[in-house]
């Protein structure tokens, strides 16, 4: 409407009609048409029936991580019984106590409810991540790690997902969970929308997505020292063996696209074998930063699995890491250590 008003003023002024009338008028008409199209197709759902996306069983782990994109518009079609059952099998698999880094259990609950979330439209099915009420950082990391493994499995199924942190109302989620949630003993960390991707997406949401595709360079994410003074030589041995893992972590989702996770590559004392990788966060965030670091851990593990490099996550003391004094920021959380083959 503002552009149409400006065009009317330009017409009245009579100077430079192309600049002051036709350009604002044309842009205003196009925006008005886009708004009307969004109302008809998204709000009222008047559009051709969309197909269920195909599975992606042909992709390896790196292909899945590249294919996974945050979905901002979902079909109104609910998940099929078969898809929901397969998704929940993945949930149960990745939240087993022996699969966690921490010692406290976490839960991923399926919820079909009309939650008000932003900036996603059409989302009506969610996975709710729940951790113990008493704060435990490793539990929050486990939430990000376990949920992202479920997200990658959902991507293989052809499902779309969208991580939602600040854009969801915890009290509304708790109310919809009902007896499945105990607010005195549990805490909702985040939710992830899941469903079938829709091609019909509001223009405003498309514009919001543009800056979220930007990523920091590898030199700003991977380092050779715990103070982040020297960037890691990712193209030189022995670190070059993990080149695809670096890129996968760089593209991993994070709250507000802040990319608060960092990694330090550490050579072995004898200079032989695979290096160790220590994972850090750069902010004092108690929830979103450790969730993001958990997503990095899941991404790293999936990448190493695809490369055929077995390893495990372990929390190391400052002495074990060769650090004299632990700093507040950046904050160390966990390390990935390559598994040594058993002697034959």
mmCIF file of C-alpha atoms in Angstrom:
data_model
loop_
_atom_site.group_PDB
_atom_site.id
_atom_site.type_symbol
_atom_site.label_atom_id
_atom_site.label_comp_id
_atom_site.label_asym_id
_atom_site.label_seq_id
_atom_site.Cartn_x
_atom_site.Cartn_y
_atom_site.Cartn_z
ATOM 1 C CA UNK A 1 0.000 0.000 0.000
ATOM 2 C CA UNK A 2 2.879 2.371 0.726
ATOM 3 C CA UNK A 3 4.290 1.835 -2.764
ATOM 4 C CA UNK A 4 0.890 2.502 -4.333
ATOM 5 C CA UNK A 5 0.586 5.695 -2.267
ATOM 6 C CA UNK A 6 4.030 6.818 -3.416
ATOM 7 C CA UNK A 7 3.112 6.130 -7.024
ATOM 8 C CA UNK A 8 -0.033 8.227 -6.643
ATOM 9 C CA UNK A 9 2.043 11.068 -5.194
ATOM 10 C CA UNK A 10 4.519 10.708 -8.081
ATOM 11 C CA UNK A 11 1.681 10.856 -10.591
ATOM 12 C CA UNK A 12 0.359 14.010 -8.960
ATOM 13 C CA UNK A 13 3.821 15.604 -8.942
ATOM 14 C CA UNK A 14 4.259 14.836 -12.620
ATOM 15 C CA UNK A 15 8.076 14.702 -12.559
ATOM 16 C CA UNK A 16 9.974 11.650 -13.807
ATOM 17 C CA UNK A 17 6.910 9.394 -14.164
ATOM 18 C CA UNK A 18 8.997 6.239 -14.667
ATOM 19 C CA UNK A 19 10.815 6.652 -11.344
ATOM 20 C CA UNK A 20 8.090 8.190 -9.202
ATOM 21 C CA UNK A 21 5.015 6.494 -10.632
ATOM 22 C CA UNK A 22 5.532 3.378 -12.730
ATOM 23 C CA UNK A 23 8.244 1.722 -10.636
ATOM 24 C CA UNK A 24 6.442 2.099 -7.268
ATOM 25 C CA UNK A 25 3.116 1.281 -8.918
ATOM 26 C CA UNK A 26 4.457 -1.875 -10.562
ATOM 27 C CA UNK A 27 6.214 -3.028 -7.389
ATOM 28 C CA UNK A 28 3.091 -2.335 -5.328
ATOM 29 C CA UNK A 29 0.884 -4.311 -7.690
ATOM 30 C CA UNK A 30 3.292 -7.268 -7.647
ATOM 31 C CA UNK A 31 3.493 -7.275 -3.839
ATOM 32 C CA UNK A 32 -0.291 -7.024 -3.568
ATOM 33 C CA UNK A 33 -0.677 -9.936 -5.977
ATOM 34 C CA UNK A 34 1.868 -11.979 -4.006
ATOM 35 C CA UNK A 35 -0.001 -11.232 -0.773
ATOM 36 C CA UNK A 36 -3.317 -12.281 -2.326
ATOM 37 C CA UNK A 37 -1.724 -15.471 -3.669
ATOM 38 C CA UNK A 38 -0.311 -16.287 -0.206
ATOM 39 C CA UNK A 39 -3.706 -15.754 1.439
ATOM 40 C CA UNK A 40 -5.455 -18.021 -1.057
ATOM 41 C CA UNK A 41 -2.862 -20.814 -1.159
ATOM 42 C CA UNK A 42 -1.420 -20.796 2.389
ATOM 43 C CA UNK A 43 -4.137 -19.458 4.675
ATOM 44 C CA UNK A 44 -7.134 -21.025 2.912
ATOM 45 C CA UNK A 45 -5.286 -23.976 1.388
ATOM 46 C CA UNK A 46 -6.773 -23.501 -2.084
ATOM 47 C CA UNK A 47 -4.158 -25.121 -4.282
ATOM 48 C CA UNK A 48 -3.575 -28.429 -6.091
ATOM 49 C CA UNK A 49 -3.062 -31.462 -3.872
ATOM 50 C CA UNK A 50 0.661 -31.919 -3.242
ATOM 51 C CA UNK A 51 2.397 -35.249 -3.473
ATOM 52 C CA UNK A 52 4.108 -37.015 -0.589
ATOM 53 C CA UNK A 53 7.882 -36.517 -1.053
ATOM 54 C CA UNK A 54 9.885 -39.603 -1.981
ATOM 55 C CA UNK A 55 12.321 -41.347 0.341
ATOM 56 C CA UNK A 56 16.043 -40.694 0.081
ATOM 57 C CA UNK A 57 17.438 -44.129 0.802
ATOM 58 C CA UNK A 58 19.944 -43.669 -2.030
ATOM 59 C CA UNK A 59 21.844 -40.931 -0.184
ATOM 60 C CA UNK A 60 24.788 -41.472 2.151
ATOM 61 C CA UNK A 61 25.188 -39.505 5.387
ATOM 62 C CA UNK A 62 26.800 -36.510 3.677
ATOM 63 C CA UNK A 63 24.110 -36.474 1.012
ATOM 64 C CA UNK A 64 21.428 -36.490 3.694
ATOM 65 C CA UNK A 65 23.056 -33.616 5.568
ATOM 66 C CA UNK A 66 23.243 -31.576 2.357
ATOM 67 C CA UNK A 67 19.640 -32.430 1.472
ATOM 68 C CA UNK A 68 18.295 -31.464 4.883
ATOM 69 C CA UNK A 69 16.958 -27.900 4.880
ATOM 70 C CA UNK A 70 14.749 -26.159 7.417
ATOM 71 C CA UNK A 71 11.162 -26.332 6.239
ATOM 72 C CA UNK A 72 9.117 -23.168 6.647
ATOM 73 C CA UNK A 73 5.869 -24.423 5.131
ATOM 74 C CA UNK A 74 4.208 -27.794 5.726
ATOM 75 C CA UNK A 75 1.374 -29.597 3.994
ATOM 76 C CA UNK A 76 -1.864 -30.015 5.916
ATOM 77 C CA UNK A 77 -1.617 -33.768 5.294
ATOM 78 C CA UNK A 78 -0.780 -35.625 8.561
ATOM 79 C CA UNK A 79 2.005 -38.165 8.712
ATOM 80 C CA UNK A 80 0.961 -41.617 7.587
ATOM 81 C CA UNK A 81 0.775 -44.293 10.266
ATOM 82 C CA UNK A 82 3.797 -46.036 8.735
ATOM 83 C CA UNK A 83 5.882 -42.841 8.696
ATOM 84 C CA UNK A 84 4.938 -41.940 12.252
ATOM 85 C CA UNK A 85 5.791 -45.426 13.512
ATOM 86 C CA UNK A 86 9.156 -45.423 11.738
ATOM 87 C CA UNK A 87 9.925 -41.964 13.103
ATOM 88 C CA UNK A 88 9.149 -43.046 16.660
ATOM 89 C CA UNK A 89 11.334 -46.125 16.279
ATOM 90 C CA UNK A 90 14.195 -43.765 15.471
ATOM 91 C CA UNK A 91 13.289 -41.684 18.540
ATOM 92 C CA UNK A 92 13.459 -44.722 20.789
ATOM 93 C CA UNK A 93 16.728 -45.860 19.236
ATOM 94 C CA UNK A 94 18.554 -42.565 19.691
ATOM 95 C CA UNK A 95 17.370 -41.828 23.232
ATOM 96 C CA UNK A 96 18.426 -45.137 24.783
ATOM 97 C CA UNK A 97 20.510 -44.445 27.922
ATOM 98 C CA UNK A 98 23.586 -46.195 26.521
ATOM 99 C CA UNK A 99 23.507 -43.925 23.464
ATOM 100 C CA UNK A 100 23.747 -40.715 25.500
ATOM 101 C CA UNK A 101 26.847 -38.721 26.483
ATOM 102 C CA UNK A 102 25.394 -37.691 29.840
ATOM 103 C CA UNK A 103 24.014 -39.805 32.657
ATOM 104 C CA UNK A 104 20.491 -38.361 32.840
ATOM 105 C CA UNK A 105 17.650 -39.570 30.607
ATOM 106 C CA UNK A 106 16.042 -37.316 28.012
ATOM 107 C CA UNK A 107 12.765 -37.739 26.163
ATOM 108 C CA UNK A 108 11.541 -36.930 22.665
ATOM 109 C CA UNK A 109 7.739 -36.851 22.646
ATOM 110 C CA UNK A 110 5.539 -36.826 19.540
ATOM 111 C CA UNK A 111 2.866 -34.126 19.665
ATOM 112 C CA UNK A 112 0.090 -33.430 17.174
ATOM 113 C CA UNK A 113 -1.327 -30.051 18.154
ATOM 114 C CA UNK A 114 -2.010 -26.596 16.664
ATOM 115 C CA UNK A 115 0.984 -24.931 18.302
ATOM 116 C CA UNK A 116 1.687 -21.341 17.384
ATOM 117 C CA UNK A 117 5.259 -21.316 16.115
ATOM 118 C CA UNK A 118 7.293 -18.790 14.169
ATOM 119 C CA UNK A 119 8.341 -18.363 11.371
ATOM 120 C CA UNK A 120 7.051 -21.751 10.172
ATOM 121 C CA UNK A 121 3.543 -22.016 8.689
ATOM 122 C CA UNK A 122 1.320 -25.071 8.530
ATOM 123 C CA UNK A 123 3.222 -27.065 11.164
ATOM 124 C CA UNK A 124 0.897 -29.333 13.142
ATOM 125 C CA UNK A 125 3.110 -32.252 14.196
ATOM 126 C CA UNK A 126 6.143 -31.900 16.426
ATOM 127 C CA UNK A 127 8.818 -33.713 18.350
ATOM 128 C CA UNK A 128 9.206 -32.137 21.788
ATOM 129 C CA UNK A 129 12.614 -32.442 23.473
ATOM 130 C CA UNK A 130 12.399 -32.824 27.259
ATOM 131 C CA UNK A 131 15.241 -32.892 29.792
ATOM 132 C CA UNK A 132 15.333 -33.015 33.612
ATOM 133 C CA UNK A 133 14.216 -29.824 35.355
ATOM 134 C CA UNK A 134 17.488 -29.586 37.270
ATOM 135 C CA UNK A 135 19.962 -28.108 34.833
ATOM 136 C CA UNK A 136 22.534 -30.501 33.434
ATOM 137 C CA UNK A 137 24.543 -29.261 30.453
ATOM 138 C CA UNK A 138 25.305 -32.719 29.088
ATOM 139 C CA UNK A 139 21.575 -33.477 29.034
ATOM 140 C CA UNK A 140 20.990 -30.392 26.907
ATOM 141 C CA UNK A 141 23.797 -31.489 24.581
ATOM 142 C CA UNK A 142 22.176 -34.927 24.402
ATOM 143 C CA UNK A 143 18.914 -33.263 23.374
ATOM 144 C CA UNK A 144 20.560 -31.591 20.387
ATOM 145 C CA UNK A 145 22.577 -34.682 19.500
ATOM 146 C CA UNK A 146 19.736 -37.211 19.779
ATOM 147 C CA UNK A 147 17.112 -35.041 18.126
ATOM 148 C CA UNK A 148 19.378 -34.233 15.192
ATOM 149 C CA UNK A 149 19.993 -37.939 14.608
ATOM 150 C CA UNK A 150 16.206 -38.334 14.445
ATOM 151 C CA UNK A 151 16.055 -35.340 12.082
ATOM 152 C CA UNK A 152 18.580 -36.991 9.746
ATOM 153 C CA UNK A 153 16.545 -40.198 9.791
ATOM 154 C CA UNK A 154 13.422 -38.178 8.994
ATOM 155 C CA UNK A 155 15.275 -36.637 6.050
ATOM 156 C CA UNK A 156 16.037 -40.137 4.758
ATOM 157 C CA UNK A 157 12.305 -40.893 5.012
ATOM 158 C CA UNK A 158 11.558 -37.858 2.842
ATOM 159 C CA UNK A 159 10.094 -35.875 5.729
ATOM 160 C CA UNK A 160 10.701 -32.180 6.301
ATOM 161 C CA UNK A 161 11.786 -30.742 9.641
ATOM 162 C CA UNK A 162 12.295 -27.377 11.283
ATOM 163 C CA UNK A 163 14.100 -26.738 14.583
ATOM 164 C CA UNK A 164 12.104 -24.321 16.723
ATOM 165 C CA UNK A 165 13.585 -22.775 19.857
ATOM 166 C CA UNK A 166 12.540 -19.218 20.766
ATOM 167 C CA UNK A 167 9.650 -19.423 18.283
ATOM 168 C CA UNK A 168 7.599 -21.768 20.482
ATOM 169 C CA UNK A 169 5.685 -21.164 23.709
ATOM 170 C CA UNK A 170 6.755 -23.677 26.424
ATOM 171 C CA UNK A 171 3.559 -23.198 28.461
ATOM 172 C CA UNK A 172 1.413 -24.005 25.422
ATOM 173 C CA UNK A 173 3.534 -27.094 24.705
ATOM 174 C CA UNK A 174 3.218 -28.268 28.314
ATOM 175 C CA UNK A 175 -0.549 -27.786 28.206
ATOM 176 C CA UNK A 176 -0.874 -29.892 25.042
ATOM 177 C CA UNK A 177 1.363 -32.630 26.445
ATOM 178 C CA UNK A 178 -0.894 -32.925 29.478
ATOM 179 C CA UNK A 179 -0.070 -35.896 31.699
ATOM 180 C CA UNK A 180 2.942 -36.771 29.548
ATOM 181 C CA UNK A 181 4.827 -33.828 31.039
ATOM 182 C CA UNK A 182 5.674 -33.082 34.675
ATOM 183 C CA UNK A 183 6.651 -29.387 34.996
ATOM 184 C CA UNK A 184 8.024 -29.934 38.497
ATOM 185 C CA UNK A 185 10.600 -32.457 37.280
ATOM 186 C CA UNK A 186 11.022 -31.759 33.568
ATOM 187 C CA UNK A 187 11.898 -28.920 31.239
ATOM 188 C CA UNK A 188 10.994 -28.424 27.570
ATOM 189 C CA UNK A 189 14.233 -27.582 25.771
ATOM 190 C CA UNK A 190 12.980 -27.106 22.207
ATOM 191 C CA UNK A 191 10.642 -28.543 19.604
ATOM 192 C CA UNK A 192 11.108 -29.711 16.040
ATOM 193 C CA UNK A 193 8.296 -29.508 13.526
ATOM 194 C CA UNK A 194 7.997 -32.536 11.269
ATOM 195 C CA UNK A 195 5.792 -33.322 8.287
ATOM 196 C CA UNK A 196 5.605 -33.132 4.509
ATOM 197 C CA UNK A 197 7.130 -30.087 2.834
ATOM 198 C CA UNK A 198 4.789 -27.732 0.976
ATOM 199 C CA UNK A 199 5.786 -25.787 -2.127
ATOM 200 C CA UNK A 200 3.449 -22.954 -1.126
ATOM 201 C CA UNK A 201 5.316 -20.564 1.132
ATOM 202 C CA UNK A 202 4.529 -16.930 2.044
ATOM 203 C CA UNK A 203 6.762 -14.304 0.491
ATOM 204 C CA UNK A 204 7.641 -12.902 3.926
ATOM 205 C CA UNK A 205 8.954 -16.304 5.027
ATOM 206 C CA UNK A 206 11.028 -16.597 1.840
ATOM 207 C CA UNK A 207 12.640 -13.243 2.621
ATOM 208 C CA UNK A 208 13.393 -14.314 6.203
ATOM 209 C CA UNK A 209 15.195 -17.392 4.898
ATOM 210 C CA UNK A 210 17.692 -15.462 2.756
ATOM 211 C CA UNK A 211 20.104 -14.276 5.504
ATOM 212 C CA UNK A 212 19.839 -17.635 7.305
ATOM 213 C CA UNK A 213 21.768 -19.361 4.518
ATOM 214 C CA UNK A 214 24.966 -17.505 5.319
ATOM 215 C CA UNK A 215 27.696 -19.438 7.082
ATOM 216 C CA UNK A 216 31.015 -18.567 8.677
ATOM 217 C CA UNK A 217 34.141 -19.809 6.891
ATOM 218 C CA UNK A 218 35.920 -22.914 8.160
ATOM 219 C CA UNK A 219 38.805 -20.755 9.401
ATOM 220 C CA UNK A 220 36.400 -19.143 11.897
ATOM 221 C CA UNK A 221 35.023 -22.449 13.177
ATOM 222 C CA UNK A 222 37.951 -24.889 13.402
ATOM 223 C CA UNK A 223 41.143 -24.100 15.281
ATOM 224 C CA UNK A 224 44.500 -25.537 16.278
ATOM 225 C CA UNK A 225 44.535 -24.120 19.831
ATOM 226 C CA UNK A 226 41.925 -23.754 22.609
ATOM 227 C CA UNK A 227 42.214 -19.942 22.577
ATOM 228 C CA UNK A 228 41.169 -19.840 18.916
ATOM 229 C CA UNK A 229 44.271 -17.912 17.846
ATOM 230 C CA UNK A 230 45.266 -20.196 14.966
ATOM 231 C CA UNK A 231 42.912 -21.682 12.403
ATOM 232 C CA UNK A 232 43.123 -25.420 11.840
ATOM 233 C CA UNK A 233 44.952 -26.618 8.726
ATOM 234 C CA UNK A 234 41.923 -28.539 7.487
ATOM 235 C CA UNK A 235 43.559 -29.366 4.143
ATOM 236 C CA UNK A 236 46.735 -30.867 5.624
ATOM 237 C CA UNK A 237 47.255 -34.348 7.151
ATOM 238 C CA UNK A 238 46.182 -35.667 9.545
ATOM 239 C CA UNK A 239 43.246 -33.251 9.673
ATOM 240 C CA UNK A 240 42.455 -33.431 5.955
ATOM 241 C CA UNK A 241 40.908 -36.878 6.460
ATOM 242 C CA UNK A 242 37.925 -35.118 8.069
ATOM 243 C CA UNK A 243 37.455 -32.453 5.379
ATOM 244 C CA UNK A 244 33.871 -33.447 4.593
ATOM 245 C CA UNK A 245 32.977 -33.446 8.303
ATOM 246 C CA UNK A 246 34.110 -29.821 8.613
ATOM 247 C CA UNK A 247 31.827 -28.750 5.792
ATOM 248 C CA UNK A 248 28.921 -30.724 7.221
ATOM 249 C CA UNK A 249 29.282 -29.037 10.631
ATOM 250 C CA UNK A 250 29.592 -25.645 8.967
ATOM 251 C CA UNK A 251 26.194 -26.163 7.315
ATOM 252 C CA UNK A 252 24.510 -27.624 10.415
ATOM 253 C CA UNK A 253 21.469 -25.794 11.862
ATOM 254 C CA UNK A 254 21.812 -23.496 14.872
ATOM 255 C CA UNK A 255 19.537 -21.142 16.775
ATOM 256 C CA UNK A 256 19.189 -17.824 14.913
ATOM 257 C CA UNK A 257 21.972 -19.151 12.624
ATOM 258 C CA UNK A 258 24.437 -17.853 15.241
ATOM 259 C CA UNK A 259 26.896 -20.755 14.818
ATOM 260 C CA UNK A 260 28.101 -20.746 18.428
ATOM 261 C CA UNK A 261 29.972 -24.075 18.185
ATOM 262 C CA UNK A 262 33.716 -24.365 17.612
ATOM 263 C CA UNK A 263 36.172 -27.243 17.306
ATOM 264 C CA UNK A 264 39.862 -27.629 18.115
ATOM 265 C CA UNK A 265 41.910 -30.319 16.379
ATOM 266 C CA UNK A 266 44.629 -31.848 18.557
ATOM 267 C CA UNK A 267 47.501 -33.961 17.241
ATOM 268 C CA UNK A 268 48.538 -37.098 19.100
ATOM 269 C CA UNK A 269 51.630 -36.785 21.284
ATOM 270 C CA UNK A 270 53.502 -39.321 19.132
ATOM 271 C CA UNK A 271 52.426 -37.615 15.906
ATOM 272 C CA UNK A 272 50.882 -40.860 14.676
ATOM 273 C CA UNK A 273 47.307 -41.992 14.285
ATOM 274 C CA UNK A 274 44.177 -39.892 14.090
ATOM 275 C CA UNK A 275 43.849 -36.587 15.947
ATOM 276 C CA UNK A 276 41.412 -35.734 18.726
ATOM 277 C CA UNK A 277 38.754 -33.065 18.321
ATOM 278 C CA UNK A 278 37.553 -30.919 21.241
ATOM 279 C CA UNK A 279 34.201 -29.154 20.916
ATOM 280 C CA UNK A 280 33.508 -25.745 22.459
ATOM 281 C CA UNK A 281 30.794 -23.091 22.608
ATOM 282 C CA UNK A 282 31.446 -19.358 22.354
ATOM 283 C CA UNK A 283 28.580 -17.935 24.435
ATOM 284 C CA UNK A 284 27.219 -18.299 27.966
ATOM 285 C CA UNK A 285 23.889 -19.591 26.650
ATOM 286 C CA UNK A 286 22.653 -22.388 28.912
ATOM 287 C CA UNK A 287 20.339 -23.970 26.354
ATOM 288 C CA UNK A 288 20.621 -22.910 22.709
ATOM 289 C CA UNK A 289 24.431 -23.086 22.543
ATOM 290 C CA UNK A 290 24.674 -26.629 24.020
ATOM 291 C CA UNK A 291 21.775 -27.767 21.819
ATOM 292 C CA UNK A 292 23.694 -26.414 18.826
ATOM 293 C CA UNK A 293 26.831 -28.182 19.990
ATOM 294 C CA UNK A 294 24.844 -31.414 20.284
ATOM 295 C CA UNK A 295 23.764 -30.939 16.658
ATOM 296 C CA UNK A 296 27.436 -30.557 15.714
ATOM 297 C CA UNK A 297 28.284 -33.763 17.594
ATOM 298 C CA UNK A 298 25.559 -35.705 15.764
ATOM 299 C CA UNK A 299 26.763 -34.272 12.458
ATOM 300 C CA UNK A 300 30.381 -35.137 13.241
ATOM 301 C CA UNK A 301 29.505 -38.691 14.257
ATOM 302 C CA UNK A 302 27.417 -39.237 11.131
ATOM 303 C CA UNK A 303 30.227 -37.909 8.951
ATOM 304 C CA UNK A 304 32.894 -40.041 10.623
ATOM 305 C CA UNK A 305 30.649 -43.065 10.267
ATOM 306 C CA UNK A 306 30.300 -42.403 6.531
ATOM 307 C CA UNK A 307 34.088 -42.045 6.262
ATOM 308 C CA UNK A 308 34.604 -45.332 8.080
ATOM 309 C CA UNK A 309 36.420 -43.675 11.003
ATOM 310 C CA UNK A 310 35.048 -45.085 14.283
ATOM 311 C CA UNK A 311 35.217 -42.953 17.406
ATOM 312 C CA UNK A 312 33.340 -41.929 20.511
ATOM 313 C CA UNK A 313 32.458 -38.839 22.518
ATOM 314 C CA UNK A 314 33.999 -38.348 25.941
ATOM 315 C CA UNK A 315 34.295 -35.479 28.417
ATOM 316 C CA UNK A 316 37.967 -34.923 29.287
ATOM 317 C CA UNK A 317 39.482 -33.077 32.227
ATOM 318 C CA UNK A 318 41.731 -30.051 31.609
ATOM 319 C CA UNK A 319 44.728 -32.209 32.509
ATOM 320 C CA UNK A 320 43.769 -34.857 29.955
ATOM 321 C CA UNK A 321 43.450 -32.146 27.332
ATOM 322 C CA UNK A 322 46.769 -30.586 28.260
ATOM 323 C CA UNK A 323 45.123 -27.315 29.310
ATOM 324 C CA UNK A 324 46.557 -25.631 32.403
ATOM 325 C CA UNK A 325 43.611 -23.406 33.176
ATOM 326 C CA UNK A 326 40.072 -23.803 31.869
ATOM 327 C CA UNK A 327 38.638 -20.551 30.514
ATOM 328 C CA UNK A 328 35.045 -19.403 30.948
ATOM 329 C CA UNK A 329 34.726 -18.624 27.238
ATOM 330 C CA UNK A 330 35.194 -20.357 24.957
ATOM 331 C CA UNK A 331 33.674 -23.164 27.001
ATOM 332 C CA UNK A 332 34.846 -26.736 26.524
ATOM 333 C CA UNK A 333 32.112 -29.389 26.506
ATOM 334 C CA UNK A 334 33.133 -32.701 24.966
ATOM 335 C CA UNK A 335 35.751 -34.413 22.789
ATOM 336 C CA UNK A 336 35.607 -36.867 19.895
ATOM 337 C CA UNK A 337 38.296 -39.533 20.172
ATOM 338 C CA UNK A 338 39.094 -42.066 17.461
ATOM 339 C CA UNK A 339 38.678 -45.679 18.523
ATOM 340 C CA UNK A 340 41.939 -47.620 18.571
ATOM 341 C CA UNK A 341 41.585 -50.960 16.728
ATOM 342 C CA UNK A 342 41.842 -53.949 19.039
ATOM 343 C CA UNK A 343 45.046 -55.924 18.703
ATOM 344 C CA UNK A 344 44.546 -59.157 16.784
#
